[in-house]
Amino acid sequence: MPTSPIPLITLTTDFGLGDHYVGVMKGVMLKLNPKLQLVDICHQLPSYSVSEAAYTLDAAYSYFPAGTIHLIVVDPGVGSRRRPILAQGGDYYFIAPDNGVLSLVWQREKNPTVIEINSAEYLLPTISSTFQGRDVFAPAAGWLSQGVDPRCFGPLIRDYLALDLPGSKLLKPGVLSGQIIRVDKFGNLITNITAEEFSQFRKQWGHKGFKLQLGRAGIKRLIGYYAQGQTNEACAIIGSSGRLEVVIKQQPADKVLGVGVGQEFSLMAIQ
Amino acid sequence: MPTSPIPLITLTTDFGLGDHYVGVMKGVMLKLNPKLQLVDICHQLPSYSVSEAAYTLDAAYSYFPAGTIHLIVVDPGVGSRRRPILAQGGDYYFIAPDNGVLSLVWQREKNPTVIEINSAEYLLPTISSTFQGRDVFAPAAGWLSQGVDPRCFGPLIRDYLALDLPGSKLLKPGVLSGQIIRVDKFGNLITNITAEEFSQFRKQWGHKGFKLQLGRAGIKRLIGYYAQGQTNEACAIIGSSGRLEVVIKQQPADKVLGVGVGQEFSLMAIQ
Amino acid sequence: MPTSPIPLITLTTDFGLGDHYVGVMKGVMLKLNPKLQLVDICHQLPSYSVSEAAYTLDAAYSYFPAGTIHLIVVDPGVGSRRRPILAQGGDYYFIAPDNGVLSLVWQREKNPTVIEINSAEYLLPTISSTFQGRDVFAPAAGWLSQGVDPRCFGPLIRDYLALDLPGSKLLKPGVLSGQIIRVDKFGNLITNITAEEFSQFRKQWGHKGFKLQLGRAGIKRLIGYYAQGQTNEACAIIGSSGRLEVVIKQQPADKVLGVGVGQEFSLMAIQ
């Protein structure tokens, strides 16, 4: 496993930025390793949304240097028996609760090594039942960045959780069902249809065009970049995370169309 | 005083993240000391809330490495005669306006050394009356991180401000009054009753149980971790900052119960 | 050009902090240069607001160490033919889309060297049409921080865009028109009238006083620091960015007065 000359840890949480939670996790890690480079991926995930954390991490993790430790704390089960885990997959380490937040990592990084973190030696001496980001996950990341062997943190496990995140489905020939999985800051609607799925759908069924029916909007135009859209026109675009998105030029598509995460839609080939 | 090999400064302000204010303070510090490690504790404190800044700092500061410089700028009196101060207490340095924001530090770190920052040598050459985070506090932190002796910043003072932050009160035998002092991102309601006060109250009066009357909610259940609560059930819990909290499983208790910071409540022993 | 011993890159975007966008840009840069110091200036600029980005950068950039690379990605034309540029002006580097976001830099740093970034060697191998912060701007900043000569990124250009940002205008003797250009986290209203313009106006016309008519508020008092204002009193003040501001003590002037960015007002000398 290649390592960076300067150890790098990223943080992805639903803690927000209005409290001391994220800062304290960083303090705990810097106490163990003052040379750390710390990068926030996102802290404003919807509270408790394991699936949105999974999608966010998926869009981000591979852009970091090999050897980066990705720390994810979206943890509705904090304090319960859910396990903290340390995974090594591809060029990266991941530290997270075993609640499915790494499900998309399992899809991309085959044969990960997954360890249950339970060695008291690498945790804070007192472990609260409400803030294990501070007491369990941050110390584990700090020690790992110091070069502690992953095997020292606990036993290998094979029954880690993989969520069945909703994929697109072929309802009938030429009709695909999809779902909005994230809304970004611009109000762009990110779907669960990947660029490859969309391309294959069009090749097989939709060479005459397509209609994406999302609420009352029937979207027929695929644009190459945002500014190509007309004012007020909802368009489809292949977004930067390799997924089909619905966007409106310089307007928040979520508010204009009145839709959000979880909204289902159908994509129909024009015959 | 132990020092970190890499000097570390934390920032706690009410500046928000929508302006250039926090970034500029970091620029000023990095100009003085390019090797700094900078960590945000919180910038989204309610504007002008010295007490919420004090509680946030209290929950955070001791998790950082010894030698850390904690910079706090919640400063409604900026530009007036209130003094900028540099304090050394326990393993940490604190730089802040002398407006009581360090009141909880005074309670935990006995016999602090407190200095009024007034030596022009360590401030920016032009000092605005509206942004002394940039012109006074950041330069002082930058120079301190460079190894300048605290005594060089100005005279020792003993009359620094200690606020009388509202504590819990025994109203009559078996009845304690308390107050909500912070609401976190999850809507958890943090009270001014410490874990020790609660434990002692229960030992003395409430071995048959308790009732925490908060608005219309009568809370009788103490849970060990969030997921133990029932759906829609307001519960008490000992939170990660060592304070009694009122929470609802995966729901924002502040919105559901319609209460916020400053709300008073009573805690009654069941006889 | 002086350089910092530790290369420093700042980030100013309208990406918000609720997505992975900012984190991913940092990952891309750290992959190219693990020793970077990264500082956020602001990510919560109003979506697509090139002018507010220009004002924010103007208030911030000169407080950073010489050699700092300022990366600005407010880019409504992403994916279109607008050019990515690298500019060297005064002690700083700037990397941004050529959409006018550097207009105030051009006013302060005379004779900048401006280069169109088009050398594929220093960009990501695949360039999306929707996230060039990741694919174009971040890689360019990372390579520049590594010491790559600015001339290697592409050809010198002279026709870079300079916006005519709205300035104050003398409507008639003793009457100046102005505009609100930013509202900060405290609700302070920042105007396009600079401290020098205001001082000169008062010297020439207003030695008996002034009246700033903003909506229904007629503001006549200039204060030296926020706490000097009376409760509920709208006052004028010279703010920390060297511009005239309208503020109300410990209240959000934007909400109280019902005004926002773009609001015009007149400043009248009292005869």
Coordinates of C-alpha atoms in Angstrom, one line a residue, chain C residues 7-11 25 28-30 32-33 36 38 69-72 86 93-95 117 122-123 133 136-148 153:
Chain C
P7 CA 3.1 26.6 -0.5
L8 CA -0.3 28.1 0.3
I9 CA -3.5 27.9 -1.8
T10 CA -6.8 29.6 -0.9
L11 CA -10.2 28.6 -2.2
M25 CA -10.7 19.9 -5.2
V28 CA -6.7 16.7 -6.4
M29 CA -4.3 19.4 -5.2
L30 CA -2.9 17.3 -2.4
L32 CA 0.0 16.8 -6.8
N33 CA 1.5 18.5 -3.8
L36 CA 0.2 22.2 0.6
L38 CA -5.0 25.0 2.1
I69 CA -2.1 31.1 -4.9
H70 CA -5.7 32.3 -4.9
L71 CA -8.1 29.8 -6.5
I72 CA -11.5 31.2 -7.4
L86 CA -3.8 32.1 -14.4
Y93 CA -1.2 34.3 -8.2
F94 CA -4.8 33.9 -9.2
I95 CA -6.4 31.0 -10.9
I117 CA -4.7 27.7 -19.1
Y122 CA -1.4 20.1 -16.3
L123 CA -5.1 19.2 -16.3
G133 CA -12.9 23.2 -10.4
V136 CA -8.9 22.2 -14.6
F137 CA -8.6 24.8 -11.8
A138 CA -7.4 22.5 -9.0
P139 CA -4.8 20.6 -11.1
A140 CA -3.4 24.0 -12.4
A141 CA -3.1 25.3 -8.8
G142 CA -1.5 22.1 -7.7
W143 CA 1.1 22.1 -10.4
L144 CA 1.8 25.9 -10.0
S145 CA 2.4 25.3 -6.3
Q146 CA 4.9 22.6 -7.3
G147 CA 6.9 25.3 -9.1
V148 CA 5.8 24.9 -12.7
F153 CA 0.2 26.5 -18.7

